[in-house]
Amino acid sequence: MKTPSLATSFLLAFAVLAPVSMIQSETADPVPVPALVNGYQPTWWKEAVVYQVYPRSFKDSNGDGIGDIPGITSKLDYLQHLGVNVIWLSPHYDSPNADNGYDIRDYRKVMAEFGTMADFDTMLAGIKQRHMRLIIDLVVNHTSDEHRWFVESRKSKDNPYRDFYFWRDGKPGPAGPDGKPTLLPPNNDPSFFSGSAWQFDPTTSQYYLHYFAVKQPDLNWDNAKVREEVYSLMRFWLDKGVDGFRMDVIPLISKNPAFPDLTPDQLHNYGNAYANGPHMHEYLQEMNRNVMAKYDVMTVGEALGISLEQTPLIVGDDRHELNMIFNFDAIRSNRVGRDDFKPTDLPTLKAIYTRHAEKLDAHSWDTVFLSNHDNPRIVSTFGDDSPEFRVPSAKLLETMLLTLRGTPFLYQGDELGMTNYPFKAIGDFDDIEVKNAYKANVVTGKIPEDVFIANLRHTSRDNSRTPMQWDSSANGGFTTALKPWLAENPNYTQINAAAEVADPDSVYNYTSKLIAVRRTHQAFVYGDYKDLDPDNKAIFAYTRTLGTERYLVVLNFSKIPVAYALPGALKAESLILSNLATSEQNTSTLHLAGWDARIYKVQ
């Protein structure tokens, strides 16, 4: 059976782009359904390469030290030239910034620091003019405590908005100094940001639930009015022309209203305990039915607490919930527990990708990513950020991300090989999670300060939030202010976009070539995946096969040169792309340099 070309699929996607809100209208002619490709239903979001923009750190246009929406608009040509076709914009809504925008005060207003709604509309128009799409963060497990719903909710127990959130009586505790019983939280649920997940509010002498910061009370999705408010704000942005949502901690939206104490085992991984509540699937299906099914959208959920085995229940074609989710097995493969860092074990990482290929069939689409705003820099975490190997290892990691199964997600600055920040003291950090953990662990004497800071150099979210390095001028060209909101990595004079765009051998231009390869060869989108040498501790060799097309990817995850005999008498025939200067092809033994990455066409 002849399948449509990747280019044809993209043309079909763009042909139905404008206006987005009319794509599924009742009066429109039905859009032709493309033929299956290797059992997959072709769609634009499967063929996309997504680039995450963290607006606070991307580009400052007005000199206040904070990235903004006009700054993003000014760099759209940079992103178009890179080759990405979907931009994921981290929260841009009005917020008091207790958690850098993930505490939303008004879902229909742009954060003043970022600009105006007119600025947003101009950015969106610029994205569409360049044949790219935009997805935005949907943060609806919780709001800010300054949102008008919560402001009303805390006023009285009979307020109409009281049940928009979870309010509970405390438990009687031991007697206080006055002889009266103290009041303890309703249960032992911990917050992800340290301490109890319950906050006492003296106005009504009850506790409210906050799985994250104290200023991020959790919404009560069991209240149908809450769900309809969420669907309404989703329609607001989709009707503007936004192309979908990245859904923040979406598996946590359904809670057990009895809130029993967590068991000791559950306390070891309370994220899993909080996820997959009794009505999660019901609410996601309702959201799909009432909103997403009426638009041509892309949805991806931050799947905290959802196992690989549970994934098809959310993303399966027949489930009508989400298109795909972020599974954190790979990105967390070098962590011990939640926070401690360990060197990457390549067989463990490879086994994760194999399990994904085995568990997720043609009806359950996957994502592939190793970085985002909540994780440290990819080259410092999975590569080698030394001066000798930073560039080849950054290129190798991009090679892997853009040739594995699933929609690839790149994070801003990774296309430059940006590295972790050299943190020295607690004052260098901005992240509320770090500050709370410092109080809970260092101030109390549980962890020595030097050990705490040393670990954060590997794990802190602030590593990825340092400003983009645009050129070698002051503050990396991010801002004209004397001081940006978060310090620029001091290596910006060597690592910056201006130098890399001009250098044909840069990480940026290599990534652009990779994206073109992925777009040209359908095998890297819809092809089968096979790990050829799963137990090898240094070499990751795999094939992507679609019909008679077969491609070999070989990655040396070490700085040690290797003469690598391909398994199964396989022959590396035609070289498609390499991150280092090589012409080696038509051979069964590859002489790989440190952090060498190659793509071959094979029989």
Coordinates of C-alpha atoms in Angstrom, one line a residue:
M1 CA 0.0 0.0 0.0
K2 CA 1.4 3.4 -1.0
T3 CA 1.5 5.8 2.0
P4 CA 1.4 9.6 1.8
S5 CA 4.7 11.4 2.1
L6 CA 5.6 13.3 5.2
A7 CA 5.4 16.5 3.3
T8 CA 1.9 15.7 2.1
S9 CA 0.8 15.1 5.6
F10 CA 2.2 18.5 6.7
L11 CA 0.5 20.2 3.7
L12 CA -2.8 18.6 4.7
A13 CA -2.3 19.8 8.3
F14 CA -1.6 23.3 7.3
A15 CA -4.4 23.4 4.8
V16 CA -6.9 23.1 7.6
L17 CA -5.1 25.5 9.9
A18 CA -7.1 28.7 9.6
P19 CA -9.3 29.6 11.3
V20 CA -8.7 26.8 13.8
S21 CA -12.0 27.3 15.5
M22 CA -13.9 26.3 12.3
I23 CA -11.9 23.2 11.5
Q24 CA -14.5 20.9 13.0
S25 CA -17.5 23.1 12.4
E26 CA -20.8 21.4 11.4
T27 CA -21.0 23.2 8.1
A28 CA -17.5 22.4 6.9
D29 CA -16.8 19.6 4.5
P30 CA -15.2 16.6 6.3
V31 CA -11.4 16.6 6.1
P32 CA -10.0 13.5 4.2
V33 CA -8.5 11.0 6.5
P34 CA -5.0 10.0 5.4
A35 CA -4.1 6.4 4.9
L36 CA -2.4 4.6 7.7
V37 CA 1.4 4.6 7.9
N38 CA 2.7 1.4 9.4
G39 CA -0.5 1.1 11.3
Y40 CA -0.4 4.7 12.6
Q41 CA -3.0 7.4 11.7
P42 CA -0.9 10.3 10.4
T43 CA -1.5 13.6 12.2
W44 CA 0.4 16.9 12.4
W45 CA 1.3 16.5 16.1
K46 CA 2.9 13.2 15.6
E47 CA 5.1 14.7 12.9
A48 CA 5.9 17.9 14.8
V49 CA 9.1 18.9 16.5
V50 CA 8.2 20.9 19.6
Y51 CA 10.3 23.7 21.2
Q52 CA 9.6 24.8 24.7
V53 CA 9.8 28.5 25.5
Y54 CA 10.1 29.6 29.1
P55 CA 9.1 33.2 28.6
R56 CA 10.7 34.7 31.6
S57 CA 14.1 33.6 30.4
F58 CA 13.8 33.7 26.6
K59 CA 14.2 37.4 25.5
D60 CA 13.6 40.7 27.2
S61 CA 12.4 43.4 24.9
N62 CA 11.9 46.4 27.3
G63 CA 15.0 46.3 29.5
D64 CA 13.3 45.3 32.8
G65 CA 15.4 42.2 33.1
I66 CA 12.4 39.8 32.5
G67 CA 11.7 38.0 29.3
D68 CA 8.5 38.9 27.6
I69 CA 6.1 38.1 24.7
P70 CA 7.5 40.8 22.3
G71 CA 10.9 39.3 23.0
I72 CA 9.6 35.9 21.8
T73 CA 8.1 37.5 18.7
S74 CA 11.4 39.1 17.9
K75 CA 13.0 35.6 17.8
L76 CA 10.5 33.7 15.7
D77 CA 12.7 33.7 12.6
Y78 CA 15.4 32.1 14.7
L79 CA 13.0 29.3 15.6
Q80 CA 11.7 28.9 12.1
H81 CA 15.3 28.6 10.8
L82 CA 16.0 25.9 13.4
G83 CA 13.1 24.0 11.8
V84 CA 10.7 23.5 14.8
N85 CA 7.1 23.7 13.9
V86 CA 5.3 23.8 17.3
I87 CA 6.2 26.2 20.1
W88 CA 5.1 25.3 23.7
L89 CA 4.8 28.4 25.7
S90 CA 5.1 28.0 29.5
P91 CA 2.6 29.9 31.6
H92 CA 2.1 33.5 30.4
Y93 CA -1.0 34.3 32.5
D94 CA -1.5 36.9 35.2
S95 CA 0.3 35.6 38.3
P96 CA 1.8 36.7 41.6
N97 CA 4.8 34.4 40.7
A98 CA 5.0 32.3 43.8
D99 CA 6.0 29.5 41.4
N100 CA 7.1 31.4 38.3
G101 CA 3.7 31.6 36.7
Y102 CA 2.3 28.2 37.7
D103 CA 0.2 30.0 40.3
I104 CA -2.4 31.6 38.1
R105 CA -4.5 34.6 39.2
D106 CA -6.4 35.2 36.0
Y107 CA -6.6 32.7 33.2
R108 CA -7.8 35.3 30.6
K109 CA -5.2 37.9 31.2
V110 CA -1.5 38.1 30.2
M111 CA 1.1 38.6 33.0
A112 CA 1.9 42.3 33.0
E113 CA 5.6 41.5 33.1
F114 CA 5.2 39.7 29.8
G115 CA 3.1 42.3 28.0
T116 CA -0.5 42.6 26.9
M117 CA -3.1 40.5 25.1
A118 CA -2.4 42.6 22.0
D119 CA 1.3 41.4 22.3
F120 CA 0.1 37.8 22.6
D121 CA -2.1 38.2 19.5
T122 CA 0.8 39.7 17.6
M123 CA 3.1 36.8 18.6
L124 CA 0.4 34.2 17.6
A125 CA -0.1 35.8 14.2
G126 CA 3.7 35.8 13.7
I127 CA 3.8 32.1 14.6
K128 CA 1.1 31.3 12.1
Q129 CA 2.6 33.4 9.4
R130 CA 5.7 31.2 9.7
H131 CA 3.7 28.0 9.4
M132 CA 4.3 27.1 13.0
R133 CA 1.8 26.3 15.7
L134 CA 1.4 27.3 19.4
I135 CA 0.4 25.2 22.4
I136 CA 0.2 26.8 25.9
D137 CA 0.3 25.5 29.4
L138 CA -3.0 24.5 31.0
V139 CA -2.5 24.8 34.8
V140 CA -5.8 23.7 36.3
N141 CA -5.0 21.3 39.2
H142 CA -4.5 24.5 41.2
T143 CA -4.8 28.3 41.1
S144 CA -3.1 31.1 42.9
D145 CA -4.6 32.0 46.3
E146 CA -5.1 35.4 44.7
H147 CA -7.5 34.1 42.1
R148 CA -10.9 35.5 42.6
W149 CA -12.3 32.0 43.1
F150 CA -10.1 31.4 46.1
V151 CA -10.5 34.9 47.5
E152 CA -14.2 34.2 47.7
S153 CA -13.8 30.7 48.8
R154 CA -11.9 31.5 52.0
K155 CA -14.4 34.2 53.1
S156 CA -16.9 31.9 54.7
K157 CA -18.0 28.2 54.8
D158 CA -21.2 29.1 52.9
N159 CA -19.6 31.2 50.2
P160 CA -20.8 30.0 46.7
Y161 CA -17.1 29.4 45.8
R162 CA -16.3 27.4 48.9
D163 CA -16.5 24.1 47.2
F164 CA -14.2 25.2 44.3
Y165 CA -11.4 24.1 46.6
F166 CA -10.8 21.4 49.3
W167 CA -11.5 22.6 52.8
R168 CA -11.4 20.3 55.8
D169 CA -11.4 20.4 59.6
G170 CA -8.2 19.8 61.3
K171 CA -7.5 16.8 63.7
P172 CA -7.3 17.4 67.4
G173 CA -3.6 17.2 68.5
P174 CA -1.7 17.2 71.8
A175 CA -2.4 19.9 74.3
G176 CA -0.7 23.2 73.8
P177 CA 0.9 25.5 76.4
D178 CA -2.6 26.8 77.3
G179 CA -3.9 23.3 77.9
K180 CA -6.1 23.3 74.9
P181 CA -5.8 20.7 72.1
T182 CA -3.8 21.9 69.1
L183 CA -5.2 21.5 65.6
L184 CA -3.3 19.2 63.2
P185 CA -3.7 18.9 59.5
P186 CA -6.5 16.7 58.2
N187 CA -4.1 14.0 57.1
N188 CA -0.4 13.3 56.6
D189 CA -0.2 14.3 52.9
P190 CA 3.1 16.1 52.2
S191 CA 3.5 19.0 49.7
F192 CA 5.9 18.6 46.8
F193 CA 7.4 21.8 47.9
S194 CA 8.1 20.6 51.5
G195 CA 6.0 20.5 54.6
S196 CA 2.3 19.6 54.9
A197 CA -0.1 19.8 51.9
W198 CA -2.6 21.4 54.2
Q199 CA -2.6 25.1 55.2
F200 CA -4.6 26.4 58.2
D201 CA -6.7 29.5 57.4
P202 CA -7.9 31.4 60.5
T203 CA -10.8 33.1 58.7
T204 CA -12.9 29.9 59.0
S205 CA -10.6 27.8 61.2
Q206 CA -10.2 25.1 58.5
Y207 CA -7.4 23.8 56.3
Y208 CA -7.2 24.0 52.5
L209 CA -5.3 21.6 50.3
H210 CA -2.2 22.6 48.3
Y211 CA -0.1 19.8 46.8
F212 CA 2.4 22.4 45.7
A213 CA 3.1 25.9 47.3
V214 CA 1.0 27.3 50.0
K215 CA -0.1 30.0 47.5
Q216 CA -1.3 27.2 45.1
P217 CA -4.6 25.8 46.5
D218 CA -5.9 22.7 44.6
L219 CA -9.1 23.0 42.7
N220 CA -12.0 20.6 43.5
W221 CA -12.8 19.0 40.2
D222 CA -15.6 17.0 41.7
N223 CA -17.5 20.3 41.5
A224 CA -19.1 20.5 38.0
K225 CA -19.0 24.3 38.1
V226 CA -15.2 24.1 38.4
R227 CA -15.0 21.8 35.4
E228 CA -17.1 24.1 33.3
E229 CA -15.1 27.1 34.2
V230 CA -12.0 25.2 33.0
Y231 CA -13.6 24.2 29.8
S232 CA -14.7 27.8 29.2
L233 CA -11.1 29.2 29.6
M234 CA -9.9 26.4 27.3
R235 CA -12.3 27.5 24.6
F236 CA -11.3 31.1 25.1
W237 CA -7.7 30.4 24.1
L238 CA -8.6 27.9 21.3
D239 CA -10.9 30.4 19.8
K240 CA -8.0 32.8 19.6
G241 CA -6.2 30.3 17.5
V242 CA -4.0 28.4 20.0
D243 CA -3.4 24.9 18.8
G244 CA -3.5 22.9 22.0
F245 CA -2.3 22.5 25.6
R246 CA 0.5 21.1 27.7
M247 CA -1.5 20.1 30.8
D248 CA 0.4 20.6 34.0
V249 CA 0.2 17.7 36.6
I250 CA -3.1 16.7 35.0
P251 CA -3.2 13.2 36.6
L252 CA -3.7 14.9 40.0
I253 CA -7.1 16.6 39.2
S254 CA -9.2 13.8 40.8
K255 CA -8.8 13.3 44.6
N256 CA -10.2 10.9 47.1
P257 CA -12.5 13.3 49.0
A258 CA -12.1 11.2 52.2
F259 CA -8.3 12.0 52.3
P260 CA -7.1 9.0 54.3
D261 CA -3.6 9.1 55.7
L262 CA -0.9 7.8 53.3
T263 CA 0.7 4.5 54.2
P264 CA 4.4 4.4 54.8
D265 CA 4.9 2.9 51.4
Q266 CA 2.9 5.6 49.7
L267 CA 4.9 8.3 51.5
H268 CA 8.0 7.0 49.7
N269 CA 6.4 8.1 46.4
Y270 CA 3.5 10.3 47.2
G271 CA 3.3 11.5 43.6
N272 CA 2.0 8.1 42.6
A273 CA -0.4 8.1 45.5
Y274 CA -1.9 11.5 44.4
A275 CA -2.2 10.5 40.7
N276 CA -4.9 8.5 38.9
G277 CA -7.7 9.4 41.2
P278 CA -11.2 7.9 41.1
H279 CA -12.6 10.2 38.4
M280 CA -9.5 11.1 36.5
H281 CA -10.4 9.3 33.3
E282 CA -14.0 10.4 33.5
Y283 CA -13.0 14.1 33.7
L284 CA -10.4 13.8 30.9
Q285 CA -13.0 12.2 28.7
E286 CA -15.5 14.9 29.5
M287 CA -12.9 17.6 28.8
N288 CA -12.2 15.9 25.4
R289 CA -15.9 15.6 24.6
N290 CA -16.8 19.2 25.6
V291 CA -13.7 20.9 24.2
M292 CA -10.9 19.2 22.4
A293 CA -13.0 17.1 20.0
K294 CA -14.4 20.3 18.6
Y295 CA -11.0 21.7 17.5
D296 CA -7.9 20.4 15.7
V297 CA -5.6 20.4 18.7
M298 CA -2.6 18.8 20.3
T299 CA -2.7 17.8 23.9
V300 CA 0.1 16.5 26.0
G301 CA -0.2 15.8 29.7
E302 CA 2.5 16.1 32.4
A303 CA 1.9 12.6 33.6
L304 CA 3.2 12.7 37.2
G305 CA 2.4 9.3 38.8
I306 CA 1.3 7.5 35.7
S307 CA 3.1 4.3 34.9
L308 CA 4.0 3.2 31.4
E309 CA 1.4 0.4 31.7
Q310 CA -1.3 2.9 32.6
T311 CA -0.3 5.2 29.6
P312 CA -2.6 3.6 27.0
L313 CA -5.6 4.3 29.2
I314 CA -4.9 8.1 28.8
V315 CA -3.5 8.3 25.2
G316 CA -5.1 5.3 23.4
D317 CA -7.0 6.3 20.2
D318 CA -10.1 4.7 21.6
R319 CA -9.9 6.4 25.0
H320 CA -10.7 10.0 23.8
E321 CA -8.7 11.6 26.5
L322 CA -5.2 13.1 25.6
N323 CA -3.0 12.7 22.5
M324 CA 0.2 11.9 24.5
I325 CA 1.8 12.3 27.9
F326 CA 5.2 12.9 29.3
N327 CA 6.5 9.8 31.0
F328 CA 9.5 10.7 33.3
D329 CA 11.2 7.3 33.4
A330 CA 14.0 8.4 31.0
I331 CA 14.5 11.9 32.3
R332 CA 14.6 10.6 35.9
S333 CA 16.8 7.6 35.1
N334 CA 19.9 9.3 36.7
R335 CA 18.1 10.2 40.0
V336 CA 18.1 8.4 43.3
G337 CA 14.8 9.1 44.8
R338 CA 13.4 12.6 44.0
D339 CA 16.5 14.7 44.3
D340 CA 19.8 12.9 44.4
F341 CA 21.9 12.6 41.2
K342 CA 23.8 9.6 39.9
P343 CA 25.7 9.1 36.6
T344 CA 23.7 7.9 33.6
D345 CA 23.6 4.2 33.1
L346 CA 23.2 3.6 29.4
P347 CA 21.7 0.1 29.5
T348 CA 19.1 1.4 32.0
L349 CA 18.2 4.3 29.6
K350 CA 18.0 2.0 26.6
A351 CA 15.8 -0.5 28.4
I352 CA 13.3 2.4 29.1
Y353 CA 13.0 3.1 25.4
T354 CA 12.6 -0.6 24.6
R355 CA 9.8 -0.9 27.1
H356 CA 8.1 2.1 25.6
A357 CA 8.3 0.5 22.1
E358 CA 6.8 -2.8 23.5
K359 CA 4.0 -1.3 25.6
L360 CA 2.9 1.6 23.3
D361 CA 1.5 0.3 20.0
A362 CA 0.3 2.2 16.9
H363 CA -2.8 3.4 18.9
S364 CA -0.8 5.0 21.8
W365 CA 1.5 7.8 20.7
D366 CA 4.7 8.5 22.7
T367 CA 6.9 11.6 23.5
V368 CA 10.6 11.8 23.7
F369 CA 12.5 14.4 25.8
L370 CA 15.3 14.7 28.3
S371 CA 14.9 18.3 29.4
N372 CA 12.4 21.0 30.3
H373 CA 11.9 23.9 32.7
D374 CA 11.8 21.5 35.7
N375 CA 15.0 19.7 34.9
P376 CA 18.7 20.6 34.6
R377 CA 20.5 21.1 31.2
I378 CA 20.6 18.0 29.0
V379 CA 24.3 18.2 28.1
S380 CA 25.3 18.6 31.7
T381 CA 23.1 15.7 32.8
F382 CA 23.2 13.1 30.1
G383 CA 26.3 14.3 28.1
D384 CA 29.7 15.8 28.9
D385 CA 29.8 19.5 29.3
S386 CA 33.6 19.7 29.4
P387 CA 35.2 22.1 26.8
E388 CA 36.4 19.1 24.7
F389 CA 33.1 17.2 24.6
R390 CA 30.3 19.7 25.1
V391 CA 29.6 20.2 21.4
P392 CA 29.8 16.6 20.2
S393 CA 27.8 15.3 23.2
A394 CA 25.2 17.9 22.8
K395 CA 24.9 17.0 19.1
L396 CA 24.7 13.3 20.1
L397 CA 21.8 13.9 22.5
E398 CA 19.9 15.9 19.8
T399 CA 20.5 13.0 17.4
M400 CA 18.9 10.6 19.8
L401 CA 15.9 12.7 20.6
L402 CA 15.2 13.4 17.0
T403 CA 15.4 9.8 15.8
L404 CA 13.7 7.9 18.6
R405 CA 10.0 7.0 18.7
G406 CA 7.5 9.7 19.6
T407 CA 7.1 13.4 19.2
P408 CA 10.4 15.1 20.2
F409 CA 10.3 18.0 22.7
L410 CA 13.4 20.4 22.8
Y411 CA 13.9 22.9 25.5
Q412 CA 15.2 26.4 24.8
G413 CA 19.0 26.7 24.8
D414 CA 19.6 23.0 24.3
E415 CA 20.0 23.7 20.6
L416 CA 23.0 25.7 21.6
G417 CA 24.4 23.2 24.1
M418 CA 23.8 25.5 27.1
T419 CA 25.1 24.1 30.4
N420 CA 24.2 24.0 34.1
Y421 CA 25.0 27.1 36.1
P422 CA 27.9 27.1 38.6
F423 CA 25.8 27.7 41.7
K424 CA 27.8 28.6 44.8
A425 CA 25.3 29.6 47.5
I426 CA 21.6 29.5 48.3
G427 CA 21.3 33.2 47.3
D428 CA 22.1 32.1 43.7
F429 CA 18.7 30.3 43.5
D430 CA 15.3 31.6 42.7
D431 CA 13.2 28.4 42.8
I432 CA 10.7 28.1 45.6
E433 CA 11.2 24.4 45.7
V434 CA 14.9 24.9 46.5
K435 CA 14.2 27.6 49.1
N436 CA 11.7 25.5 50.9
A437 CA 14.0 22.4 50.8
Y438 CA 16.8 24.6 52.2
K439 CA 14.6 25.5 55.2
A440 CA 13.5 21.9 55.7
N441 CA 16.9 20.3 55.4
V442 CA 19.8 22.7 55.9
V443 CA 18.3 25.1 58.4
T444 CA 17.2 22.2 60.5
G445 CA 20.6 20.5 60.3
K446 CA 19.5 17.4 58.4
I447 CA 21.9 18.1 55.5
P448 CA 25.2 20.1 55.4
E449 CA 24.9 23.2 53.3
D450 CA 27.8 22.3 51.1
V451 CA 26.3 18.9 50.3
F452 CA 23.0 20.5 49.6
I453 CA 24.4 23.1 47.2
A454 CA 26.7 20.5 45.4
N455 CA 23.7 18.3 44.7
L456 CA 21.6 21.2 43.4
R457 CA 24.3 21.9 40.8
H458 CA 23.2 18.7 39.2
T459 CA 19.5 18.7 39.9
S460 CA 18.1 22.2 40.4
R461 CA 15.3 23.5 38.1
D462 CA 17.1 26.9 38.0
N463 CA 19.8 25.3 35.8
S464 CA 17.4 25.4 32.9
R465 CA 15.8 28.7 33.8
T466 CA 18.9 30.9 33.4
P467 CA 18.4 33.4 30.5
M468 CA 18.9 32.4 26.9
Q469 CA 22.4 33.3 25.7
W470 CA 21.8 35.3 22.5
D471 CA 25.2 36.9 21.9
S472 CA 28.5 37.8 23.7
S473 CA 27.3 41.3 24.9
A474 CA 26.4 42.0 28.5
N475 CA 24.0 39.5 30.0
G476 CA 24.3 37.4 26.8
G477 CA 22.1 39.8 24.9
F478 CA 19.1 38.7 26.9
T479 CA 18.4 42.1 28.4
T480 CA 19.7 45.6 28.5
A481 CA 19.0 45.8 32.2
L482 CA 21.9 45.9 34.6
K483 CA 20.7 42.7 36.2
P484 CA 18.4 40.0 34.7
W485 CA 15.8 38.3 37.0
L486 CA 18.1 35.3 37.2
A487 CA 21.8 35.4 36.6
E488 CA 23.1 34.6 33.1
N489 CA 25.5 31.6 32.9
P490 CA 29.0 33.2 32.7
N491 CA 29.9 31.0 29.8
Y492 CA 27.7 33.1 27.5
T493 CA 30.7 34.7 25.8
Q494 CA 31.6 31.3 24.4
I495 CA 28.1 29.7 24.1
N496 CA 25.6 32.0 22.4
A497 CA 23.1 32.0 19.5
A498 CA 24.8 34.6 17.4
A499 CA 28.0 32.6 17.2
E500 CA 26.2 29.3 16.6
V501 CA 23.9 30.6 13.8
A502 CA 27.0 31.8 12.0
D503 CA 29.0 28.6 12.5
P504 CA 28.0 25.8 10.1
D505 CA 29.4 23.2 12.6
S506 CA 27.5 24.4 15.6
V507 CA 25.0 22.5 17.8
Y508 CA 22.3 24.8 16.4
N509 CA 23.0 24.1 12.8
Y510 CA 23.5 20.4 13.4
T511 CA 20.1 20.3 15.2
S512 CA 18.5 22.1 12.2
K513 CA 19.9 19.4 9.9
L514 CA 18.6 16.7 12.2
I515 CA 15.1 18.2 12.1
A516 CA 15.3 18.2 8.3
V517 CA 16.3 14.6 8.2
R518 CA 13.4 13.6 10.5
R519 CA 11.0 15.5 8.3
T520 CA 12.3 14.0 5.1
H521 CA 12.4 10.3 6.3
Q522 CA 9.1 9.0 7.6
A523 CA 10.9 6.1 9.2
F524 CA 12.0 8.4 12.0
V525 CA 8.3 9.3 12.7
Y526 CA 6.3 6.1 12.0
G527 CA 9.0 3.5 11.7
D528 CA 9.6 0.5 14.0
Y529 CA 12.3 0.7 16.6
K530 CA 14.8 -1.9 17.6
D531 CA 17.8 -1.7 20.0
L532 CA 20.6 -3.8 18.5
D533 CA 22.9 -4.0 21.5
P534 CA 20.9 -3.4 24.7
D535 CA 23.7 -4.5 27.2
N536 CA 26.4 -2.4 25.8
K537 CA 27.5 0.2 28.4
A538 CA 28.9 2.7 25.9
I539 CA 27.2 2.3 22.5
F540 CA 23.5 2.9 21.7
A541 CA 22.8 1.3 18.3
Y542 CA 19.3 1.1 17.0
T543 CA 17.3 0.9 13.8
R544 CA 14.2 2.7 12.6
T545 CA 12.4 0.7 9.9
L546 CA 9.4 1.6 7.7
G547 CA 8.6 -0.8 4.9
T548 CA 11.7 -1.1 2.8
E549 CA 13.4 1.9 4.4
R550 CA 15.8 1.1 7.2
Y551 CA 18.1 3.5 9.1
L552 CA 20.8 2.8 11.6
V553 CA 21.6 5.2 14.4
V554 CA 24.9 4.6 16.3
L555 CA 25.8 6.7 19.4
N556 CA 29.0 6.5 21.5
F557 CA 27.9 7.6 25.0
S558 CA 31.5 7.9 26.2
K559 CA 34.7 10.0 25.5
I560 CA 36.7 6.8 24.7
P561 CA 37.2 5.9 21.0
V562 CA 35.7 2.6 20.1
A563 CA 36.1 0.2 17.1
Y564 CA 32.5 -1.1 17.1
A565 CA 31.5 -4.2 15.2
L566 CA 27.9 -3.9 14.2
P567 CA 25.7 -6.7 15.5
G568 CA 24.1 -9.3 13.3
A569 CA 26.5 -8.8 10.3
L570 CA 24.8 -5.5 9.7
K571 CA 26.5 -3.1 7.3
A572 CA 26.6 0.7 7.7
E573 CA 26.1 1.7 4.1
S574 CA 25.2 5.2 3.2
L575 CA 26.1 7.9 5.7
I576 CA 23.2 10.3 6.2
L577 CA 24.5 12.5 9.0
S578 CA 27.3 12.6 11.6
N579 CA 28.1 15.0 14.4
L580 CA 31.9 14.7 13.7
A581 CA 33.9 14.8 10.5
T582 CA 33.8 11.3 9.1
S583 CA 33.3 9.7 5.7
E584 CA 33.2 6.1 7.0
Q585 CA 30.5 4.0 5.3
N586 CA 30.0 0.7 3.6
T587 CA 31.5 -1.1 6.6
S588 CA 30.5 -3.5 9.3
T589 CA 33.0 -2.0 11.8
L590 CA 32.7 1.6 12.8
H591 CA 35.7 3.5 14.3
L592 CA 33.9 5.9 16.6
A593 CA 35.5 8.8 18.3
G594 CA 34.3 10.0 21.8
W595 CA 30.7 11.1 21.7
D596 CA 30.4 10.2 18.0
A597 CA 26.9 10.1 16.6
R598 CA 26.0 8.8 13.1
I599 CA 22.9 8.0 11.0
Y600 CA 23.2 5.5 8.2
K601 CA 20.9 4.0 5.6
V602 CA 21.1 0.2 5.6
Q603 CA 19.5 -2.7 3.8

